[in-house]
Short mmCIF file of C-alpha atoms and ligand atoms in Angstrom, two decimals:
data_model
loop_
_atom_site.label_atom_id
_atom_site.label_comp_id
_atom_site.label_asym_id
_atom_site.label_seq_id
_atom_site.Cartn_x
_atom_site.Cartn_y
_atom_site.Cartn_z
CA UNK Q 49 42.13 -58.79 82.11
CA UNK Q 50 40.53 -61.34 80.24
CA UNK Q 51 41.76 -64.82 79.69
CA UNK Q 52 43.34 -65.13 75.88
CA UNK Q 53 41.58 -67.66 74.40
CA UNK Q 54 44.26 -71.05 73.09
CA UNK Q 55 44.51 -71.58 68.95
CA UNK Q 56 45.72 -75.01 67.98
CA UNK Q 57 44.25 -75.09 64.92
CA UNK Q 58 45.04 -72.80 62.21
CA UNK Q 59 42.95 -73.80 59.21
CA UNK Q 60 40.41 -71.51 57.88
CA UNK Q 61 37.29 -73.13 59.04
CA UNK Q 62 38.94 -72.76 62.56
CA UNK Q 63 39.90 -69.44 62.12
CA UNK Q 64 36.39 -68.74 61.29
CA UNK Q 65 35.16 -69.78 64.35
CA UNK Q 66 37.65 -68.53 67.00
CA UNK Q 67 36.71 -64.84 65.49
CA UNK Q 68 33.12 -65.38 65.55
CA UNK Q 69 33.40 -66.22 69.30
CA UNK Q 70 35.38 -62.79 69.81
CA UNK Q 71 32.53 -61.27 67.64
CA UNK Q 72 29.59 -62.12 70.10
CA UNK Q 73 31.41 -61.58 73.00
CA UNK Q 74 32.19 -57.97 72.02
CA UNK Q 75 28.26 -58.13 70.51
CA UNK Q 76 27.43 -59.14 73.97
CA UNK Q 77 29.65 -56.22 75.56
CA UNK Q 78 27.86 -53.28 73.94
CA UNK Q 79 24.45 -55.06 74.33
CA UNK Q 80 25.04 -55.03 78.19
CA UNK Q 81 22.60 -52.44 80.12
CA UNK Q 82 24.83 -49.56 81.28
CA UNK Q 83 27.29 -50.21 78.61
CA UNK Q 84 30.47 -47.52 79.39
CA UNK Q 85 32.12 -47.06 75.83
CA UNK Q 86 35.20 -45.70 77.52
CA UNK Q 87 35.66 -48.82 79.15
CA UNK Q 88 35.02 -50.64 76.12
CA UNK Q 89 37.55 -48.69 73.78
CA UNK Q 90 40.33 -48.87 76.64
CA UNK Q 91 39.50 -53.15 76.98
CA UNK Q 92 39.47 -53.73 73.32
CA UNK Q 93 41.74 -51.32 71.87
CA UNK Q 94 44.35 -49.93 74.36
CA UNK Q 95 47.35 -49.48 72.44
CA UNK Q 96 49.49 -52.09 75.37
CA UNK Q 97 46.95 -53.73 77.39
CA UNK Q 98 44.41 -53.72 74.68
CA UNK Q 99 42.78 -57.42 74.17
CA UNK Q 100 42.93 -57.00 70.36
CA UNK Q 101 46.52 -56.26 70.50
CA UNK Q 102 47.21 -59.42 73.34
CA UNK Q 103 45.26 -62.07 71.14
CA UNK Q 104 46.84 -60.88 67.58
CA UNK Q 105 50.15 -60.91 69.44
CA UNK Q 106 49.50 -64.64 71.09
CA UNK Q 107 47.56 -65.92 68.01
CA UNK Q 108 50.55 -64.60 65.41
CA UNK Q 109 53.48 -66.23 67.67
CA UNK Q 110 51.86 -69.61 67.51
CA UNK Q 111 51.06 -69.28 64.05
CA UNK Q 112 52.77 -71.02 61.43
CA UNK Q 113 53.99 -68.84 58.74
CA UNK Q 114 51.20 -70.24 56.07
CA UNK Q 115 48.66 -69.24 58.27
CA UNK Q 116 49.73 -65.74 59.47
CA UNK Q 117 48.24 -64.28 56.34
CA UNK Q 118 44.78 -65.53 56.79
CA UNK Q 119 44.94 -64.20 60.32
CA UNK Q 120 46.14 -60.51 59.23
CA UNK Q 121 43.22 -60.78 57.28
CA UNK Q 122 40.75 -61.56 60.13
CA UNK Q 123 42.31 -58.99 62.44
CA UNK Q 124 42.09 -56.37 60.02
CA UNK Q 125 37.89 -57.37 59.93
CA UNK Q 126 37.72 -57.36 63.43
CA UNK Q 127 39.08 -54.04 64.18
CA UNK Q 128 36.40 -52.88 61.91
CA UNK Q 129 33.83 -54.25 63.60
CA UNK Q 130 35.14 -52.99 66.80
CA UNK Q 131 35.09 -49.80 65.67
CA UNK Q 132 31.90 -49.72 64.15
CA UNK Q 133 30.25 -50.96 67.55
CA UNK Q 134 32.22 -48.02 69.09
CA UNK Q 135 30.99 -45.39 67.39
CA UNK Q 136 27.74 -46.39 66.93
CA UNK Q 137 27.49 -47.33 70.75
CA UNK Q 138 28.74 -43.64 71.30
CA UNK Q 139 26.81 -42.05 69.15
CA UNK Q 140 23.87 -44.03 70.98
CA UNK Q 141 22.08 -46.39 68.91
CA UNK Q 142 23.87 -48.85 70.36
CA UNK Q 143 21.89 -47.73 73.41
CA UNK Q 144 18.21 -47.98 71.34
CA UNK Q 145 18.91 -51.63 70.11
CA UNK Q 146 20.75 -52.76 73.66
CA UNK Q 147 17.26 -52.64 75.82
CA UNK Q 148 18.00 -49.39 77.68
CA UNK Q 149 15.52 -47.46 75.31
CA UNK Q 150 14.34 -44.42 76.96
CA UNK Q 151 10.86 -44.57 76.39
CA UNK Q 152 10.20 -40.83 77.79
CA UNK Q 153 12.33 -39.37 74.69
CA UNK Q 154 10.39 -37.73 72.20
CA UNK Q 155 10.10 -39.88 69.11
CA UNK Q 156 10.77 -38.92 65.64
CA UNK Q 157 7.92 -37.02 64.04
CA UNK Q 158 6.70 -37.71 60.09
CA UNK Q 159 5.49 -34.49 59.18
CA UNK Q 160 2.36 -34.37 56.72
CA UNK Q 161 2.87 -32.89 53.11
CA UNK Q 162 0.13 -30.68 51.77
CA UNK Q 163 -0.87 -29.62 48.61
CA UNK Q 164 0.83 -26.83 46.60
CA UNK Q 165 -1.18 -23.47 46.63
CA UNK Q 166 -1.01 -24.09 42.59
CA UNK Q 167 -2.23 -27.56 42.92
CA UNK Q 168 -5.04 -26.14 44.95
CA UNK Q 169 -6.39 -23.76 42.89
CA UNK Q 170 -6.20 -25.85 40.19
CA UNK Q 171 -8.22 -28.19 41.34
CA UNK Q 172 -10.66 -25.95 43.12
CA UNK Q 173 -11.26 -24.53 39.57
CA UNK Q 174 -11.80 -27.89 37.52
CA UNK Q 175 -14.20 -29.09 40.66
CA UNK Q 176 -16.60 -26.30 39.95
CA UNK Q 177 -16.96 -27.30 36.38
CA UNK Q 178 -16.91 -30.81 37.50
CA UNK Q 179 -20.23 -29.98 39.32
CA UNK Q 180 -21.70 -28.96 35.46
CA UNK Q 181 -20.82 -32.08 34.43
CA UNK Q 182 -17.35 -31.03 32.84
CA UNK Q 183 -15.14 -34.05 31.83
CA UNK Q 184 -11.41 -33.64 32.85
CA UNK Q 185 -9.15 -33.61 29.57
CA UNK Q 186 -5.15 -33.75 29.72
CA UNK Q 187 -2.42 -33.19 27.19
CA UNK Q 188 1.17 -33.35 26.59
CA UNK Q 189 3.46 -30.29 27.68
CA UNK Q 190 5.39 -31.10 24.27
CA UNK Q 191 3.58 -30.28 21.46
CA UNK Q 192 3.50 -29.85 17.91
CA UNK Q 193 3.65 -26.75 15.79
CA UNK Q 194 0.22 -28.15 14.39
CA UNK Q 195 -1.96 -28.64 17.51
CA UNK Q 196 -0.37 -25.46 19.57
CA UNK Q 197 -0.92 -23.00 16.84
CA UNK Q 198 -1.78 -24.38 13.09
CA UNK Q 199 -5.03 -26.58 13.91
CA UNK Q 200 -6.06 -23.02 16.04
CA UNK Q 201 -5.94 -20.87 13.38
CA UNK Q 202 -2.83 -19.85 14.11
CA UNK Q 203 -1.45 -19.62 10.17
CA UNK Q 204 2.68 -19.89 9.85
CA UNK Q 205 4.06 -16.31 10.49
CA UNK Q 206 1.01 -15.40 11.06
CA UNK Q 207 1.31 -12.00 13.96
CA UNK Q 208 -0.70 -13.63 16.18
CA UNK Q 209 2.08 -15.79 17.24
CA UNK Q 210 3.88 -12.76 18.37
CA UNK Q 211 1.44 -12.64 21.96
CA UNK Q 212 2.69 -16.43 22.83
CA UNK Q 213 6.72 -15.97 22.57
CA UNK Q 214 7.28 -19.84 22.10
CA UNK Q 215 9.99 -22.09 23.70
CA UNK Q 216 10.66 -24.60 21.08
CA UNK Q 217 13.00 -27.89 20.74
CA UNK Q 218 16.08 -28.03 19.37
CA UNK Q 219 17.08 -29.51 15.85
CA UNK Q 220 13.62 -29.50 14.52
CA UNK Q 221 14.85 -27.51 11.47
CA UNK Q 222 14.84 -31.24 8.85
CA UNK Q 223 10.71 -31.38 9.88
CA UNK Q 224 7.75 -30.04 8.14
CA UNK Q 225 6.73 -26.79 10.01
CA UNK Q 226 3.71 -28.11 11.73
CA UNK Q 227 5.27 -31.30 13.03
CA UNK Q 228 8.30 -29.58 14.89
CA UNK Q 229 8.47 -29.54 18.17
CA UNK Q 230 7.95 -27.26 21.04
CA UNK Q 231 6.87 -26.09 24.78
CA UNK Q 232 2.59 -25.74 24.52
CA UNK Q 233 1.86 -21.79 25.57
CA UNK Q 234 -1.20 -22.84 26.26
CA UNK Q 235 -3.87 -25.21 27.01
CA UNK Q 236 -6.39 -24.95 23.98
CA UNK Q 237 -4.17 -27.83 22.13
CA UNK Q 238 -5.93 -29.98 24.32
CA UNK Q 239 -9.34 -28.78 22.56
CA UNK Q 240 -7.80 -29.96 19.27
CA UNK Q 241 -6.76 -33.83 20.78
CA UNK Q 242 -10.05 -34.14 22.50
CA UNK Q 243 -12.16 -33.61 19.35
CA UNK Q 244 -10.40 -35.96 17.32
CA UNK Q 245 -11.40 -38.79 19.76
CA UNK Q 246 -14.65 -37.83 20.75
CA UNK Q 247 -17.53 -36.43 18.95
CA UNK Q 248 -20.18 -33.89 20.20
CA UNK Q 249 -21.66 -33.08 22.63
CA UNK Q 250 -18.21 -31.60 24.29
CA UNK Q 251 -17.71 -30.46 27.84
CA UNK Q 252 -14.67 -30.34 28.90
CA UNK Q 253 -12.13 -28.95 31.22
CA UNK Q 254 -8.16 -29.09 30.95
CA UNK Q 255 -5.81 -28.05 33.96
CA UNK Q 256 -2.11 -27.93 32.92
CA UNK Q 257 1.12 -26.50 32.48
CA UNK Q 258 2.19 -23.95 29.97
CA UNK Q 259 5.63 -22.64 28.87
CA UNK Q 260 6.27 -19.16 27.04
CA UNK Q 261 9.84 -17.39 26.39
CA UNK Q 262 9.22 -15.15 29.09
CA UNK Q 263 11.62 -13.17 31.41
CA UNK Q 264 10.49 -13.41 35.29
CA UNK Q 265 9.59 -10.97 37.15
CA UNK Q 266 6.63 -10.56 40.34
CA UNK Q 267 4.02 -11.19 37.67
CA UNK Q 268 5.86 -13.24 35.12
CA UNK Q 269 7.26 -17.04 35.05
CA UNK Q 270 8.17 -18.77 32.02
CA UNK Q 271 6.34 -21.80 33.47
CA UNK Q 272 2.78 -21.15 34.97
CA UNK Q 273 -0.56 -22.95 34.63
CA UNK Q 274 -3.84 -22.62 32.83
CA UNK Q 275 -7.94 -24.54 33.36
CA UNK Q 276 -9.57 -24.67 30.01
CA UNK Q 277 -12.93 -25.53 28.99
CA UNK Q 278 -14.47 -25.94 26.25
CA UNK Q 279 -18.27 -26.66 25.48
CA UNK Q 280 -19.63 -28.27 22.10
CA UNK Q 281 -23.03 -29.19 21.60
CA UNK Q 282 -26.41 -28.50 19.34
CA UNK Q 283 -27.49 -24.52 20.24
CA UNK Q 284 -24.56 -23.76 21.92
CA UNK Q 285 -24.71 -19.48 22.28
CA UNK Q 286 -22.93 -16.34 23.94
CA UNK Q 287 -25.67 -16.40 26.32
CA UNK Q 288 -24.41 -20.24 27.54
CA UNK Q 289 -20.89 -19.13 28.53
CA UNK Q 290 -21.87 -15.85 29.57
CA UNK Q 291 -23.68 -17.91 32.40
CA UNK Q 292 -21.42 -20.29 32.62
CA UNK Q 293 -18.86 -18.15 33.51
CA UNK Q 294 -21.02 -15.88 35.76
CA UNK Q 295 -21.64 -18.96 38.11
CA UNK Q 296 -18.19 -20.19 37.96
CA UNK Q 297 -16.30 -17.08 39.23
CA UNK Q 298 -19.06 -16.77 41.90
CA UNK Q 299 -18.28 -20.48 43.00
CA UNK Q 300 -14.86 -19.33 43.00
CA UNK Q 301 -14.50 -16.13 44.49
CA UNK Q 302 -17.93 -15.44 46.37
CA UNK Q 303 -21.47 -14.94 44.85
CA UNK Q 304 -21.38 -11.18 45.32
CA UNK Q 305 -18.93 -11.41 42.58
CA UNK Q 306 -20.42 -9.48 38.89
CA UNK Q 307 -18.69 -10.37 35.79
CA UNK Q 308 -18.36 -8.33 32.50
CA UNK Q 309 -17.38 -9.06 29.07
CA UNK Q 310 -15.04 -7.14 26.56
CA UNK Q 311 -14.68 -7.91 23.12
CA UNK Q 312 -11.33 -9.64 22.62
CA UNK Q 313 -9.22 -11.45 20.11
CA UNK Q 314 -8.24 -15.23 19.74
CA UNK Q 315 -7.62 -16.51 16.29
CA UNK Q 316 -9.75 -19.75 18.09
CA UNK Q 317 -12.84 -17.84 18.82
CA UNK Q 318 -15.15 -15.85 17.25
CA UNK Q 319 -16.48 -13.46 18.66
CA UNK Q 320 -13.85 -13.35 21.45
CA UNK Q 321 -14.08 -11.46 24.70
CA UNK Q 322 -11.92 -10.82 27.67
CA UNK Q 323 -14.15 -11.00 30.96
CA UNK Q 324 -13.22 -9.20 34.31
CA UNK Q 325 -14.47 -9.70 37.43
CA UNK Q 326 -15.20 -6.70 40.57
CA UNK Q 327 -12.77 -6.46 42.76
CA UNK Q 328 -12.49 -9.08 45.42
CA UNK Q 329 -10.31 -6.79 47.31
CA UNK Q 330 -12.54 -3.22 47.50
CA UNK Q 331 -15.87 -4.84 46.15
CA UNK Q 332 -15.48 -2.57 43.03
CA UNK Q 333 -15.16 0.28 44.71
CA UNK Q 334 -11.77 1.10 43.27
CA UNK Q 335 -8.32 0.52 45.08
CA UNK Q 336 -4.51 -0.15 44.72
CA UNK Q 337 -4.92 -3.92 43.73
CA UNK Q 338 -7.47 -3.14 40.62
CA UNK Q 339 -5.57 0.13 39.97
CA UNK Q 340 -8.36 2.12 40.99
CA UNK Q 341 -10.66 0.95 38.27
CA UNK Q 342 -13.13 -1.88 40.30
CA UNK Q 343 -12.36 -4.56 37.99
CA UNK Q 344 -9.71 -7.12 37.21
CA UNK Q 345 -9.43 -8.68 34.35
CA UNK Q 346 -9.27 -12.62 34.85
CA UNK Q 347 -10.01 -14.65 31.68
CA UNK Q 348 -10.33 -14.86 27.87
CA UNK Q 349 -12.79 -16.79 26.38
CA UNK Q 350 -15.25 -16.71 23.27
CA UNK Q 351 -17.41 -19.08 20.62
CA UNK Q 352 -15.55 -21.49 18.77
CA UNK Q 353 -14.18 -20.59 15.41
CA UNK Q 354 -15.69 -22.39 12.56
CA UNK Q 355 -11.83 -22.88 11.08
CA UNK Q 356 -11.11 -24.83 14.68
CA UNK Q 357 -13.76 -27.39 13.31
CA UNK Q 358 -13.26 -27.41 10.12
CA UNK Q 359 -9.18 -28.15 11.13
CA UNK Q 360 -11.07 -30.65 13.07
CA UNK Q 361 -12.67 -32.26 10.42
CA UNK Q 362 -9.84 -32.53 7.94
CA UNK Q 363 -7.65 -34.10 10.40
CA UNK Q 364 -10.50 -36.67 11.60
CA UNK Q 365 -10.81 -37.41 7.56
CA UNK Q 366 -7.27 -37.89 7.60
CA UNK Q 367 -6.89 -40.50 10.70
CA UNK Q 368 -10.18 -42.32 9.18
CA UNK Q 369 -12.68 -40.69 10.96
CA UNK Q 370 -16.09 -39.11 10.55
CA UNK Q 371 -16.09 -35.54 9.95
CA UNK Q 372 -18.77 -35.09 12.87
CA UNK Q 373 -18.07 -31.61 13.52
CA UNK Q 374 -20.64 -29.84 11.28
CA UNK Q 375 -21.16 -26.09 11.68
CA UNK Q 376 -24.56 -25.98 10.29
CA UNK Q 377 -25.71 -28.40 13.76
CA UNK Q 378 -22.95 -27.68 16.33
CA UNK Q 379 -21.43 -24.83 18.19
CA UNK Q 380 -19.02 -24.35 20.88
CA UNK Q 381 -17.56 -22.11 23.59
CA UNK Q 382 -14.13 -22.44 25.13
CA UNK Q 383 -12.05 -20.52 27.50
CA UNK Q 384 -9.01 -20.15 29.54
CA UNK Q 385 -8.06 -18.55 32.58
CA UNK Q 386 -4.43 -18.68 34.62
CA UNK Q 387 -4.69 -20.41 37.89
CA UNK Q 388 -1.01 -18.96 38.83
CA UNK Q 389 -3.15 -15.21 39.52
CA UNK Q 390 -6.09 -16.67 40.67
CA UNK Q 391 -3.67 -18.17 43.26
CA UNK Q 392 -2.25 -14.84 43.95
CA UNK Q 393 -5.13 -13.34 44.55
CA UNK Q 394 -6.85 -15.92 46.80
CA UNK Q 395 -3.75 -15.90 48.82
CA UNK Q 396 -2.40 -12.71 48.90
CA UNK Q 397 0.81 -13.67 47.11
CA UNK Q 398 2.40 -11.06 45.59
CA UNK Q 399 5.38 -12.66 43.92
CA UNK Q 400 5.02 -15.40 41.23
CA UNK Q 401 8.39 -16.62 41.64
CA UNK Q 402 7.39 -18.10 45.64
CA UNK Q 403 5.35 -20.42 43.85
CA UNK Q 404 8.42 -22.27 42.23
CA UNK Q 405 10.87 -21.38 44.64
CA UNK Q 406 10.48 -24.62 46.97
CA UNK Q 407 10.86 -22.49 49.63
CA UNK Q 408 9.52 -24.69 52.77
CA UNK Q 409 9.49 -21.25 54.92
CA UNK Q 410 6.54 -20.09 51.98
CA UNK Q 411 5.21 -23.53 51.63
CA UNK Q 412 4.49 -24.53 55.01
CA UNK Q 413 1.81 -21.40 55.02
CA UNK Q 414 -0.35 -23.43 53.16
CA UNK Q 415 -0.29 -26.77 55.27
N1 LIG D 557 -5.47 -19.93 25.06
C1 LIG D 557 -5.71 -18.54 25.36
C2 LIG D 557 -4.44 -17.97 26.00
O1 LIG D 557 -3.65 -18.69 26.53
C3 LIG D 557 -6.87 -18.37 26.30
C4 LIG D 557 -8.19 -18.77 25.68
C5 LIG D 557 -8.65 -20.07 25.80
C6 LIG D 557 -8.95 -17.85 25.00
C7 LIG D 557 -9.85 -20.43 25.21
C8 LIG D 557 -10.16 -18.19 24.43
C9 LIG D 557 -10.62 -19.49 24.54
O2 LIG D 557 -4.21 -16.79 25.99
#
């Protein structure tokens, strides 16, 4: 057993540094190569024989009285630390910072993130109409009554609200109607914000999230994602984003893709079509996935209505700006797809909730 060191001097400052020298020596101790913390705990803290209990019992006798409180004190901090080096010598870091590092254990791995099949296709989308010189445009999620629906042609009450079932904020009630707030159902706001700062010639495309008061199911989520684009320049025609949208789902899903058009209806665009695409699963010979019929439908799209410009206009008057978008010189396209089924159907996915699930076991698929 070790020798138990003498204390003369009681003072603080002394105290101080008879501890500290007990502190590196039991630093030193579980530093040692082939430390044993068995031996350790039975050295330092045997209930008897234990050196903690010898030196507090040595160090208190000699003590006088007005001094036996600061060395409780001290006692009580050293424990700790013994402790601490215990367990974390037994639990063996001790062992990686003490120079007995096993250099043939495996080390621990980072693993590498990788995008979100969402993210993905996003981005895969808005890259093709990068390469046509497309612009990237981004809005808020929050939006106003005016730019979601009003400045869209989207009248109050009007029943075309009825096909985008609307989250909206609370205690909105004490605001005009067009400046309350609520979730965007889609991304054609955007259109609205980007012609107020910039005048024509317009191409743009707009990846984002969109909300709608929907109930989930394999097809559904309340939160998904649209691309938009939208196209405004002098002789601007059907023929334009008939084409453009013919080379964009080839780019996308393969150039043996065809693409057809069906008249539609978006209080935004006039005409309006839906467009489908063959099947990228039977080649449009009919099967299970396009319910038998060849196509699926993918899209809507259409010219831009003249009351989207003149909305336009009036607000650009009203922030101080020139009216520039004139009907009789300019016309527009625009058009929106959901990249939450083009995901699906790139990927095989066949439930729209995996996608916000954070499930790593679905995730890790796509790293
Ligand atoms: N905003 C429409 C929707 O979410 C899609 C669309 C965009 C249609 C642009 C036409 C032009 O349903």
């Amino acid at each position: 057993m070790a020798d138990i060191p003498q204390l003369i001097d009681f003072s603080a400052a002394a105290l101080d540094d008879a501890f500290a020298s007990l502190r590196a020596e039991i630093k030193h101790a579980v530093a040692e190569p082939g430390f044993d913390a068995d031996a350790f705990r039975l050295e330092w803290l045997g209930r008897k024989q234990g050196r903690l209990k010898q030196i507090g019992d040595a160090w208190l006798k000699t003590a006088p009285a007005e001094a036996k409180k600061l060395l409780g004190q001290r006692f009580n901090l050293l424990k700790e630390d013994i402790e601490s080096a215990f367990s974390a010598a037994e639990s063996g870091s001790a062992k990686s910072t003490s120079g007995t590092l096993d250099p043939t254990l495996p080390g621990a791995s980072q693993r590498l993130g990788a995008e979100h099949p969402l993210i993905r296709t996003s981005a895969e989308i808005v890259s093709v109409f990068q390469r046509l010189g497309y612009s990237v445009a981004l809005g808020p999620e929050v939006e106003t009554d005016f730019y979601n629906f009003e400045s869209l042609n989207f009248p109050p009450n009007h029943p075309a609200r009825d096909t985008q079932d609307t989250l909206v904020l609370a205690d909105q009630q004490s605001k005009p109607e067009n400046a309350r707030l609520l979730m965007r159902t889609h991304t054609s706001p955007v259109q609205i914000r980007s012609m107020l700062e910039q005048a024509p010639p317009l191409r743009l495309v707009i990846p984002g999230k969109v909300h709608r008061n929907e109930a989930a199911d394999a097809t559904h989520s309340p939160v998904f994602h649209q691309v938009e684009g939208l196209c405004v320049d002098t002789h601007i025609t059907f023929s334009d984003l008939k084409g453009t949208l013919d080379h964009a789902m080839k780019a996308l899903f393969g150039s043996s893709v065809k693409t057809r058009f069906f008249p539609s209806f978006f209080p935004f665009t006039e005409p309006s079509a839906d467009v489908q695409i063959s099947c990228i699963f039977c080649g449009g010979k009919g099967c299970r996935k396009c319910k038998h019929s060849g196509w699926i439908e993918l899209l809507g799209c259409g010219m831009v209505d003249a009351a989207v410009f003149h909305a336009v206009n009036q607000r650009r008057i009203e922030l101080g700006r020139e009216p520039v978008y004139d009907t009789e010189k300019i016309s527009g396209f625009a058009f929106g797809m959901g990249v939450d089924r083009i995901a699906m159907m790139k990927y095989g996915i066949s439930d729209i909730g995996l996608l916000y699930s954070g499930d790593m076991r679905f995730l890790e698929q796509f790293a």
